Amino acid sequence: MGTNDAETVAPETCPTANGMPMLGLGTWQNDDPEQCAESVRTALETGYRHIDTAQAYDNEVAVGEGIAAADVDREEIFLATKVWISNLDHDDVLETARASLDRLGVDYVDLLYVHWPAGEYDPEGTLSALSELYDEGLIENVGVSNFRPEDLEVAVDVCDAPIFANQVELHPLLPQEEIRAACENDDVEVVGYSPLARGQVFDQPEIQEIAEKHGVTEAQVSLAWAREKGVTAIPKATGEDHIGDNWASLTVDLEQEDIDAIDAIDETSREVDPDFAPWN
């Protein structure tokens, strides 16, 4: 199937992981309010049912406006946001999570993440607040983001509510085998951000060859690879073309030799690496 067939891919064809659609729209750096609202609306009307934002993206209001403008019921949408590192004290989590719901214009979110195990993060205090929000029905699932296996182990141990997902940078140049194995061990879903390595996958000869073989784009190959790994990808896209191109990746079926070729890429690249990251 070619690259312009997004409109023929129905929402229900998107595989799910524990009820979470395995292809979502990322909105990081999509901070022009009109453009952000329009890209969310476009994605939902294209077929996406998973939208990812965060307090730190400063676009929750626009994301909410896009959801309200789309001809899709709120109940059909899996909406995720994240609590920023300066808001991770127990009481701040409770207060700022409610503020996020207000900005998004919703009664609940499907997934609320700890954005990084940094800043005010304290496993007991932070995660007990998330458990309270979970018990109140303001969040359907508790998530963590950028957690190493050892951080995840502590979180799973201390959190009263189940840890549903760990969102990490993940793409063919950063396959995160160790984190994927730890998540599988703890029944935690893996959500991959920057799944196209901020465009670096387009320059990989192996991915270029596979894309040519299947008559699809390098982006579609990379997203199909993530899906084969059981990873939920949330590529960022603003324009209708990219939103549609990424959505049409659901029609791409890679062969085992394709997956092996991608797995054998020996170039490594980490695109998101702040000083406060737990690995620094």
C-alpha atoms as a PDB file:
ATOM      1  CA  MET A   1       0.000   0.000   0.000  1.00  0.00           C
ATOM      2  CA  GLY A   2       1.351   3.409  -0.905  1.00  0.00           C
ATOM      3  CA  THR A   3       1.990   6.429   1.263  1.00  0.00           C
ATOM      4  CA  ASN A   4      -1.218   8.323   0.566  1.00  0.00           C
ATOM      5  CA  ASP A   5      -3.713   5.721   1.687  1.00  0.00           C
ATOM      6  CA  ALA A   6      -4.183   7.001   5.221  1.00  0.00           C
ATOM      7  CA  GLU A   7      -7.845   7.712   4.617  1.00  0.00           C
ATOM      8  CA  THR A   8      -8.483   4.026   3.918  1.00  0.00           C
ATOM      9  CA  VAL A   9      -7.037   2.908   7.272  1.00  0.00           C
ATOM     10  CA  ALA A  10      -9.867   2.705   9.818  1.00  0.00           C
ATOM     11  CA  PRO A  11      -9.231   3.515  13.499  1.00  0.00           C
ATOM     12  CA  GLU A  12     -10.129  -0.030  14.520  1.00  0.00           C
ATOM     13  CA  THR A  13      -7.281  -1.426  12.398  1.00  0.00           C
ATOM     14  CA  CYS A  14      -4.794   0.099  14.848  1.00  0.00           C
ATOM     15  CA  PRO A  15      -3.603  -2.611  17.224  1.00  0.00           C
ATOM     16  CA  THR A  16      -3.912  -1.869  20.933  1.00  0.00           C
ATOM     17  CA  ALA A  17      -1.808  -2.675  23.980  1.00  0.00           C
ATOM     18  CA  ASN A  18      -4.039  -3.113  27.022  1.00  0.00           C
ATOM     19  CA  GLY A  19      -6.585  -0.822  25.396  1.00  0.00           C
ATOM     20  CA  MET A  20      -4.000   1.807  24.347  1.00  0.00           C
ATOM     21  CA  PRO A  21      -3.817   2.402  20.578  1.00  0.00           C
ATOM     22  CA  MET A  22      -0.275   1.500  19.480  1.00  0.00           C
ATOM     23  CA  LEU A  23       0.123   4.534  17.231  1.00  0.00           C
ATOM     24  CA  GLY A  24      -0.433   7.984  18.652  1.00  0.00           C
ATOM     25  CA  LEU A  25       0.202  11.630  17.900  1.00  0.00           C
ATOM     26  CA  GLY A  26       3.035  13.263  19.807  1.00  0.00           C
ATOM     27  CA  THR A  27       2.750  17.028  20.376  1.00  0.00           C
ATOM     28  CA  TRP A  28       6.157  17.956  21.802  1.00  0.00           C
ATOM     29  CA  GLN A  29       7.339  21.350  20.452  1.00  0.00           C
ATOM     30  CA  ASN A  30       3.943  21.808  18.763  1.00  0.00           C
ATOM     31  CA  ASP A  31       3.488  25.064  20.654  1.00  0.00           C
ATOM     32  CA  ASP A  32       1.739  27.270  18.115  1.00  0.00           C
ATOM     33  CA  PRO A  33      -1.807  27.086  19.557  1.00  0.00           C
ATOM     34  CA  GLU A  34      -3.703  27.200  16.263  1.00  0.00           C
ATOM     35  CA  GLN A  35      -1.387  24.749  14.554  1.00  0.00           C
ATOM     36  CA  CYS A  36      -1.428  22.394  17.539  1.00  0.00           C
ATOM     37  CA  ALA A  37      -5.231  22.355  17.766  1.00  0.00           C
ATOM     38  CA  GLU A  38      -5.478  21.797  14.023  1.00  0.00           C
ATOM     39  CA  SER A  39      -2.938  18.946  14.013  1.00  0.00           C
ATOM     40  CA  VAL A  40      -4.815  17.196  16.853  1.00  0.00           C
ATOM     41  CA  ARG A  41      -8.129  17.602  15.027  1.00  0.00           C
ATOM     42  CA  THR A  42      -6.575  16.380  11.769  1.00  0.00           C
ATOM     43  CA  ALA A  43      -5.026  13.352  13.461  1.00  0.00           C
ATOM     44  CA  LEU A  44      -8.298  12.350  15.133  1.00  0.00           C
ATOM     45  CA  GLU A  45     -10.240  12.732  11.897  1.00  0.00           C
ATOM     46  CA  THR A  46      -7.542  10.732  10.081  1.00  0.00           C
ATOM     47  CA  GLY A  47      -8.106   7.853  12.505  1.00  0.00           C
ATOM     48  CA  TYR A  48      -5.697   8.374  15.410  1.00  0.00           C
ATOM     49  CA  ARG A  49      -7.193   7.649  18.819  1.00  0.00           C
ATOM     50  CA  HIS A  50      -4.133   8.264  21.018  1.00  0.00           C
ATOM     51  CA  ILE A  51      -2.944  11.809  21.758  1.00  0.00           C
ATOM     52  CA  ASP A  52       0.111  12.566  23.907  1.00  0.00           C
ATOM     53  CA  THR A  53       0.937  15.883  25.567  1.00  0.00           C
ATOM     54  CA  ALA A  54       2.561  17.189  28.779  1.00  0.00           C
ATOM     55  CA  GLN A  55       2.469  20.108  31.169  1.00  0.00           C
ATOM     56  CA  ALA A  56       5.913  21.154  29.952  1.00  0.00           C
ATOM     57  CA  TYR A  57       4.813  21.332  26.297  1.00  0.00           C
ATOM     58  CA  ASP A  58       2.644  24.344  27.155  1.00  0.00           C
ATOM     59  CA  ASN A  59      -0.017  23.178  24.685  1.00  0.00           C
ATOM     60  CA  GLU A  60      -2.617  21.366  26.799  1.00  0.00           C
ATOM     61  CA  VAL A  61      -5.216  24.064  26.054  1.00  0.00           C
ATOM     62  CA  ALA A  62      -4.619  23.721  22.310  1.00  0.00           C
ATOM     63  CA  VAL A  63      -4.703  19.915  22.503  1.00  0.00           C
ATOM     64  CA  GLY A  64      -8.034  20.163  24.299  1.00  0.00           C
ATOM     65  CA  GLU A  65      -9.366  22.533  21.639  1.00  0.00           C
ATOM     66  CA  GLY A  66      -8.319  20.078  18.920  1.00  0.00           C
ATOM     67  CA  ILE A  67     -10.108  17.246  20.708  1.00  0.00           C
ATOM     68  CA  ALA A  68     -13.243  19.387  21.106  1.00  0.00           C
ATOM     69  CA  ALA A  69     -13.170  20.385  17.425  1.00  0.00           C
ATOM     70  CA  ALA A  70     -12.794  16.832  16.114  1.00  0.00           C
ATOM     71  CA  ASP A  71     -15.801  14.760  15.176  1.00  0.00           C
ATOM     72  CA  VAL A  72     -14.746  12.004  17.593  1.00  0.00           C
ATOM     73  CA  ASP A  73     -16.229  11.166  20.979  1.00  0.00           C
ATOM     74  CA  ARG A  74     -13.995  11.806  23.996  1.00  0.00           C
ATOM     75  CA  GLU A  75     -14.574   8.205  25.155  1.00  0.00           C
ATOM     76  CA  GLU A  76     -12.927   6.920  21.977  1.00  0.00           C
ATOM     77  CA  ILE A  77      -9.731   8.883  22.601  1.00  0.00           C
ATOM     78  CA  PHE A  78      -6.782   7.686  24.677  1.00  0.00           C
ATOM     79  CA  LEU A  79      -5.402  10.944  26.085  1.00  0.00           C
ATOM     80  CA  ALA A  80      -2.098  11.141  27.949  1.00  0.00           C
ATOM     81  CA  THR A  81      -0.290  13.983  29.679  1.00  0.00           C
ATOM     82  CA  LYS A  82       2.707  14.244  32.023  1.00  0.00           C
ATOM     83  CA  VAL A  83       3.532  15.974  35.302  1.00  0.00           C
ATOM     84  CA  TRP A  84       6.659  18.154  35.049  1.00  0.00           C
ATOM     85  CA  ILE A  85       9.646  17.629  37.349  1.00  0.00           C
ATOM     86  CA  SER A  86       8.996  20.815  39.374  1.00  0.00           C
ATOM     87  CA  ASN A  87       5.438  19.596  40.150  1.00  0.00           C
ATOM     88  CA  LEU A  88       6.267  16.139  41.509  1.00  0.00           C
ATOM     89  CA  ASP A  89       5.879  16.873  45.213  1.00  0.00           C
ATOM     90  CA  HIS A  90       2.815  14.965  46.480  1.00  0.00           C
ATOM     91  CA  ASP A  91       0.505  17.987  46.851  1.00  0.00           C
ATOM     92  CA  ASP A  92       1.779  19.619  43.650  1.00  0.00           C
ATOM     93  CA  VAL A  93       0.961  16.455  41.689  1.00  0.00           C
ATOM     94  CA  LEU A  94      -2.646  16.614  42.907  1.00  0.00           C
ATOM     95  CA  GLU A  95      -2.978  20.328  42.196  1.00  0.00           C
ATOM     96  CA  THR A  96      -1.264  20.453  38.806  1.00  0.00           C
ATOM     97  CA  ALA A  97      -2.924  17.281  37.517  1.00  0.00           C
ATOM     98  CA  ARG A  98      -6.312  18.918  38.115  1.00  0.00           C
ATOM     99  CA  ALA A  99      -5.031  22.039  36.360  1.00  0.00           C
ATOM    100  CA  SER A 100      -4.021  19.863  33.390  1.00  0.00           C
ATOM    101  CA  LEU A 101      -7.546  18.423  33.219  1.00  0.00           C
ATOM    102  CA  ASP A 102      -8.948  21.965  33.252  1.00  0.00           C
ATOM    103  CA  ARG A 103      -6.622  23.071  30.457  1.00  0.00           C
ATOM    104  CA  LEU A 104      -7.471  19.978  28.401  1.00  0.00           C
ATOM    105  CA  GLY A 105     -11.179  20.521  29.039  1.00  0.00           C
ATOM    106  CA  VAL A 106     -11.724  16.901  30.125  1.00  0.00           C
ATOM    107  CA  ASP A 107     -12.967  15.111  33.239  1.00  0.00           C
ATOM    108  CA  TYR A 108     -10.167  12.537  33.203  1.00  0.00           C
ATOM    109  CA  VAL A 109      -7.071  11.500  31.278  1.00  0.00           C
ATOM    110  CA  ASP A 110      -6.418   7.942  30.214  1.00  0.00           C
ATOM    111  CA  LEU A 111      -2.787   8.073  31.284  1.00  0.00           C
ATOM    112  CA  LEU A 112      -0.816  10.441  33.523  1.00  0.00           C
ATOM    113  CA  TYR A 113       2.957  10.098  33.487  1.00  0.00           C
ATOM    114  CA  VAL A 114       5.749  11.209  35.763  1.00  0.00           C
ATOM    115  CA  HIS A 115       7.685  13.070  33.045  1.00  0.00           C
ATOM    116  CA  TRP A 116      11.178  12.324  34.446  1.00  0.00           C
ATOM    117  CA  PRO A 117      12.494  10.808  37.689  1.00  0.00           C
ATOM    118  CA  ALA A 118      14.117  14.167  38.464  1.00  0.00           C
ATOM    119  CA  GLY A 119      13.496  17.471  40.203  1.00  0.00           C
ATOM    120  CA  GLU A 120      10.937  16.998  42.980  1.00  0.00           C
ATOM    121  CA  TYR A 121      10.450  13.303  42.195  1.00  0.00           C
ATOM    122  CA  ASP A 122      10.192  11.137  45.288  1.00  0.00           C
ATOM    123  CA  PRO A 123       8.930   7.614  44.585  1.00  0.00           C
ATOM    124  CA  GLU A 124       6.690   7.366  47.657  1.00  0.00           C
ATOM    125  CA  GLY A 125       5.341  10.914  47.651  1.00  0.00           C
ATOM    126  CA  THR A 126       4.919  11.317  43.902  1.00  0.00           C
ATOM    127  CA  LEU A 127       3.428   7.910  43.212  1.00  0.00           C
ATOM    128  CA  SER A 128       1.067   7.988  46.206  1.00  0.00           C
ATOM    129  CA  ALA A 129      -0.408  11.179  44.714  1.00  0.00           C
ATOM    130  CA  LEU A 130      -0.846   9.470  41.345  1.00  0.00           C
ATOM    131  CA  SER A 131      -2.499   6.527  43.098  1.00  0.00           C
ATOM    132  CA  GLU A 132      -4.933   8.951  44.752  1.00  0.00           C
ATOM    133  CA  LEU A 133      -5.821  10.468  41.381  1.00  0.00           C
ATOM    134  CA  TYR A 134      -6.284   6.936  40.042  1.00  0.00           C
ATOM    135  CA  ASP A 135      -8.590   6.010  42.923  1.00  0.00           C
ATOM    136  CA  GLU A 136     -10.608   9.187  42.342  1.00  0.00           C
ATOM    137  CA  GLY A 137     -11.089   8.306  38.685  1.00  0.00           C
ATOM    138  CA  LEU A 138      -9.318  11.441  37.450  1.00  0.00           C
ATOM    139  CA  ILE A 139      -6.738   9.268  35.715  1.00  0.00           C
ATOM    140  CA  GLU A 140      -7.373   5.845  34.206  1.00  0.00           C
ATOM    141  CA  ASN A 141      -3.730   4.733  34.328  1.00  0.00           C
ATOM    142  CA  VAL A 142      -0.461   5.683  36.017  1.00  0.00           C
ATOM    143  CA  GLY A 143       2.640   6.000  33.849  1.00  0.00           C
ATOM    144  CA  VAL A 144       6.306   6.835  34.157  1.00  0.00           C
ATOM    145  CA  SER A 145       8.625   8.300  31.539  1.00  0.00           C
ATOM    146  CA  ASN A 146      12.384   8.160  31.003  1.00  0.00           C
ATOM    147  CA  PHE A 147      12.719   5.554  33.783  1.00  0.00           C
ATOM    148  CA  ARG A 148      15.681   3.187  33.700  1.00  0.00           C
ATOM    149  CA  PRO A 149      15.027  -0.451  34.712  1.00  0.00           C
ATOM    150  CA  GLU A 150      16.131   0.280  38.299  1.00  0.00           C
ATOM    151  CA  ASP A 151      13.843   3.354  38.511  1.00  0.00           C
ATOM    152  CA  LEU A 152      10.955   1.300  37.157  1.00  0.00           C
ATOM    153  CA  GLU A 153      11.539  -1.471  39.678  1.00  0.00           C
ATOM    154  CA  VAL A 154      11.225   0.996  42.574  1.00  0.00           C
ATOM    155  CA  ALA A 155       8.115   2.583  41.065  1.00  0.00           C
ATOM    156  CA  VAL A 156       6.369  -0.743  40.539  1.00  0.00           C
ATOM    157  CA  ASP A 157       7.253  -1.666  44.102  1.00  0.00           C
ATOM    158  CA  VAL A 158       5.971   1.486  45.850  1.00  0.00           C
ATOM    159  CA  CYS A 159       2.997   2.499  43.695  1.00  0.00           C
ATOM    160  CA  ASP A 160      -0.381   1.232  44.929  1.00  0.00           C
ATOM    161  CA  ALA A 161      -1.874   1.581  41.453  1.00  0.00           C
ATOM    162  CA  PRO A 162      -0.399  -0.523  38.625  1.00  0.00           C
ATOM    163  CA  ILE A 163       2.298   1.170  36.532  1.00  0.00           C
ATOM    164  CA  PHE A 164       0.755   0.991  33.069  1.00  0.00           C
ATOM    165  CA  ALA A 165       3.511   2.319  30.793  1.00  0.00           C
ATOM    166  CA  ASN A 166       7.054   3.641  30.617  1.00  0.00           C
ATOM    167  CA  GLN A 167       7.551   6.234  27.881  1.00  0.00           C
ATOM    168  CA  VAL A 168      11.129   6.447  26.616  1.00  0.00           C
ATOM    169  CA  GLU A 169      12.990   7.607  23.549  1.00  0.00           C
ATOM    170  CA  LEU A 170      12.972   4.578  21.264  1.00  0.00           C
ATOM    171  CA  HIS A 171      13.815   4.145  17.591  1.00  0.00           C
ATOM    172  CA  PRO A 172      16.070   2.001  15.367  1.00  0.00           C
ATOM    173  CA  LEU A 173      19.135   3.957  16.582  1.00  0.00           C
ATOM    174  CA  LEU A 174      18.143   3.547  20.259  1.00  0.00           C
ATOM    175  CA  PRO A 175      16.249   0.246  20.514  1.00  0.00           C
ATOM    176  CA  GLN A 176      16.283   0.166  24.346  1.00  0.00           C
ATOM    177  CA  GLU A 177      16.444  -3.643  24.677  1.00  0.00           C
ATOM    178  CA  GLU A 178      17.198  -3.502  28.395  1.00  0.00           C
ATOM    179  CA  ILE A 179      14.248  -1.213  29.162  1.00  0.00           C
ATOM    180  CA  ARG A 180      11.917  -3.254  26.953  1.00  0.00           C
ATOM    181  CA  ALA A 181      12.918  -6.437  28.794  1.00  0.00           C
ATOM    182  CA  ALA A 182      12.401  -4.802  32.209  1.00  0.00           C
ATOM    183  CA  CYS A 183       8.978  -3.525  31.159  1.00  0.00           C
ATOM    184  CA  GLU A 184       7.962  -6.923  29.850  1.00  0.00           C
ATOM    185  CA  ASN A 185       9.064  -8.473  33.110  1.00  0.00           C
ATOM    186  CA  ASP A 186       6.829  -6.070  35.085  1.00  0.00           C
ATOM    187  CA  ASP A 187       3.862  -6.125  32.660  1.00  0.00           C
ATOM    188  CA  VAL A 188       4.463  -2.469  31.783  1.00  0.00           C
ATOM    189  CA  GLU A 189       3.736  -1.196  28.275  1.00  0.00           C
ATOM    190  CA  VAL A 190       6.502   0.595  26.355  1.00  0.00           C
ATOM    191  CA  VAL A 191       5.662   3.883  24.646  1.00  0.00           C
ATOM    192  CA  GLY A 192       8.347   5.217  22.309  1.00  0.00           C
ATOM    193  CA  TYR A 193       8.843   8.934  21.749  1.00  0.00           C
ATOM    194  CA  SER A 194      10.990  10.385  18.947  1.00  0.00           C
ATOM    195  CA  PRO A 195      10.399   7.090  17.060  1.00  0.00           C
ATOM    196  CA  LEU A 196      11.921   8.620  13.918  1.00  0.00           C
ATOM    197  CA  ALA A 197      15.019   9.842  15.806  1.00  0.00           C
ATOM    198  CA  ARG A 198      14.123  13.393  14.784  1.00  0.00           C
ATOM    199  CA  GLY A 199      14.499  12.424  11.142  1.00  0.00           C
ATOM    200  CA  GLN A 200      17.777  10.538  11.478  1.00  0.00           C
ATOM    201  CA  VAL A 201      16.141   7.270  10.407  1.00  0.00           C
ATOM    202  CA  PHE A 202      15.592   8.783   6.943  1.00  0.00           C
ATOM    203  CA  ASP A 203      19.360   8.698   6.353  1.00  0.00           C
ATOM    204  CA  GLN A 204      19.936   5.056   7.309  1.00  0.00           C
ATOM    205  CA  PRO A 205      20.794   2.979   4.186  1.00  0.00           C
ATOM    206  CA  GLU A 206      19.197  -0.160   5.664  1.00  0.00           C
ATOM    207  CA  ILE A 207      15.917   1.654   6.272  1.00  0.00           C
ATOM    208  CA  GLN A 208      16.079   3.334   2.871  1.00  0.00           C
ATOM    209  CA  GLU A 209      16.476  -0.067   1.173  1.00  0.00           C
ATOM    210  CA  ILE A 210      13.551  -1.606   3.068  1.00  0.00           C
ATOM    211  CA  ALA A 211      11.362   1.413   2.288  1.00  0.00           C
ATOM    212  CA  GLU A 212      12.201   1.101  -1.393  1.00  0.00           C
ATOM    213  CA  LYS A 213      11.522  -2.639  -1.379  1.00  0.00           C
ATOM    214  CA  HIS A 214       8.032  -2.157   0.072  1.00  0.00           C
ATOM    215  CA  GLY A 215       7.237   1.068  -1.779  1.00  0.00           C
ATOM    216  CA  VAL A 216       6.730   2.985   1.473  1.00  0.00           C
ATOM    217  CA  THR A 217       8.512   5.769   3.370  1.00  0.00           C
ATOM    218  CA  GLU A 218      11.405   5.455   5.814  1.00  0.00           C
ATOM    219  CA  ALA A 219       9.097   6.812   8.527  1.00  0.00           C
ATOM    220  CA  GLN A 220       6.579   4.059   7.861  1.00  0.00           C
ATOM    221  CA  VAL A 221       9.308   1.402   8.037  1.00  0.00           C
ATOM    222  CA  SER A 222      10.542   2.732  11.397  1.00  0.00           C
ATOM    223  CA  LEU A 223       7.027   2.858  12.851  1.00  0.00           C
ATOM    224  CA  ALA A 224       6.253  -0.656  11.597  1.00  0.00           C
ATOM    225  CA  TRP A 225       9.513  -1.851  13.204  1.00  0.00           C
ATOM    226  CA  ALA A 226       8.469  -0.349  16.556  1.00  0.00           C
ATOM    227  CA  ARG A 227       5.105  -2.091  16.320  1.00  0.00           C
ATOM    228  CA  GLU A 228       6.848  -5.421  15.643  1.00  0.00           C
ATOM    229  CA  LYS A 229       8.750  -4.861  18.890  1.00  0.00           C
ATOM    230  CA  GLY A 230       5.503  -4.372  20.807  1.00  0.00           C
ATOM    231  CA  VAL A 231       6.207  -0.665  21.226  1.00  0.00           C
ATOM    232  CA  THR A 232       3.516   2.021  21.046  1.00  0.00           C
ATOM    233  CA  ALA A 233       4.966   4.837  18.921  1.00  0.00           C
ATOM    234  CA  ILE A 234       3.916   8.465  19.271  1.00  0.00           C
ATOM    235  CA  PRO A 235       5.563  10.313  16.366  1.00  0.00           C
ATOM    236  CA  LYS A 236       5.276  14.075  16.387  1.00  0.00           C
ATOM    237  CA  ALA A 237       3.670  15.524  13.263  1.00  0.00           C
ATOM    238  CA  THR A 238       2.003  18.829  12.513  1.00  0.00           C
ATOM    239  CA  GLY A 239       1.108  18.822   8.813  1.00  0.00           C
ATOM    240  CA  GLU A 240      -1.635  16.723   7.276  1.00  0.00           C
ATOM    241  CA  ASP A 241       0.855  14.927   5.001  1.00  0.00           C
ATOM    242  CA  HIS A 242       3.078  13.675   7.827  1.00  0.00           C
ATOM    243  CA  ILE A 243       0.103  12.832  10.031  1.00  0.00           C
ATOM    244  CA  GLY A 244      -1.356  10.754   7.201  1.00  0.00           C
ATOM    245  CA  ASP A 245       1.954   9.176   6.233  1.00  0.00           C
ATOM    246  CA  ASN A 246       2.581   8.003   9.791  1.00  0.00           C
ATOM    247  CA  TRP A 247      -0.965   6.652  10.108  1.00  0.00           C
ATOM    248  CA  ALA A 248      -0.580   4.645   6.891  1.00  0.00           C
ATOM    249  CA  SER A 249       2.374   2.835   8.527  1.00  0.00           C
ATOM    250  CA  LEU A 250      -0.291   0.553  10.013  1.00  0.00           C
ATOM    251  CA  THR A 251      -0.549  -1.105   6.593  1.00  0.00           C
ATOM    252  CA  VAL A 252       3.170  -1.928   6.401  1.00  0.00           C
ATOM    253  CA  ASP A 253       4.092  -5.540   7.142  1.00  0.00           C
ATOM    254  CA  LEU A 254       7.817  -6.039   7.548  1.00  0.00           C
ATOM    255  CA  GLU A 255       9.446  -9.380   6.851  1.00  0.00           C
ATOM    256  CA  GLN A 256      11.753 -11.002   9.384  1.00  0.00           C
ATOM    257  CA  GLU A 257      14.773 -10.154   7.223  1.00  0.00           C
ATOM    258  CA  ASP A 258      13.729  -6.475   7.337  1.00  0.00           C
ATOM    259  CA  ILE A 259      13.517  -6.536  11.124  1.00  0.00           C
ATOM    260  CA  ASP A 260      16.855  -8.310  11.365  1.00  0.00           C
ATOM    261  CA  ALA A 261      18.469  -5.715   9.086  1.00  0.00           C
ATOM    262  CA  ILE A 262      17.155  -2.862  11.236  1.00  0.00           C
ATOM    263  CA  ASP A 263      18.206  -4.631  14.430  1.00  0.00           C
ATOM    264  CA  ALA A 264      21.721  -4.955  12.998  1.00  0.00           C
ATOM    265  CA  ILE A 265      22.177  -1.182  12.526  1.00  0.00           C
ATOM    266  CA  ASP A 266      25.157  -0.382  14.711  1.00  0.00           C
ATOM    267  CA  GLU A 267      24.796   3.395  14.816  1.00  0.00           C
ATOM    268  CA  THR A 268      23.489   4.726  18.132  1.00  0.00           C
ATOM    269  CA  SER A 269      21.910   8.101  18.696  1.00  0.00           C
ATOM    270  CA  ARG A 270      20.162   9.586  21.712  1.00  0.00           C
ATOM    271  CA  GLU A 271      18.229  12.703  20.741  1.00  0.00           C
ATOM    272  CA  VAL A 272      16.878  13.748  24.147  1.00  0.00           C
ATOM    273  CA  ASP A 273      19.553  13.995  26.836  1.00  0.00           C
ATOM    274  CA  PRO A 274      18.995  16.706  29.470  1.00  0.00           C
ATOM    275  CA  ASP A 275      21.449  17.170  32.340  1.00  0.00           C
ATOM    276  CA  PHE A 276      18.835  15.965  34.829  1.00  0.00           C
ATOM    277  CA  ALA A 277      18.242  12.661  33.010  1.00  0.00           C
ATOM    278  CA  PRO A 278      18.733   9.706  35.388  1.00  0.00           C
ATOM    279  CA  TRP A 279      21.513   8.275  33.224  1.00  0.00           C
ATOM    280  CA  ASN A 280      23.595  11.492  33.479  1.00  0.00           C
END
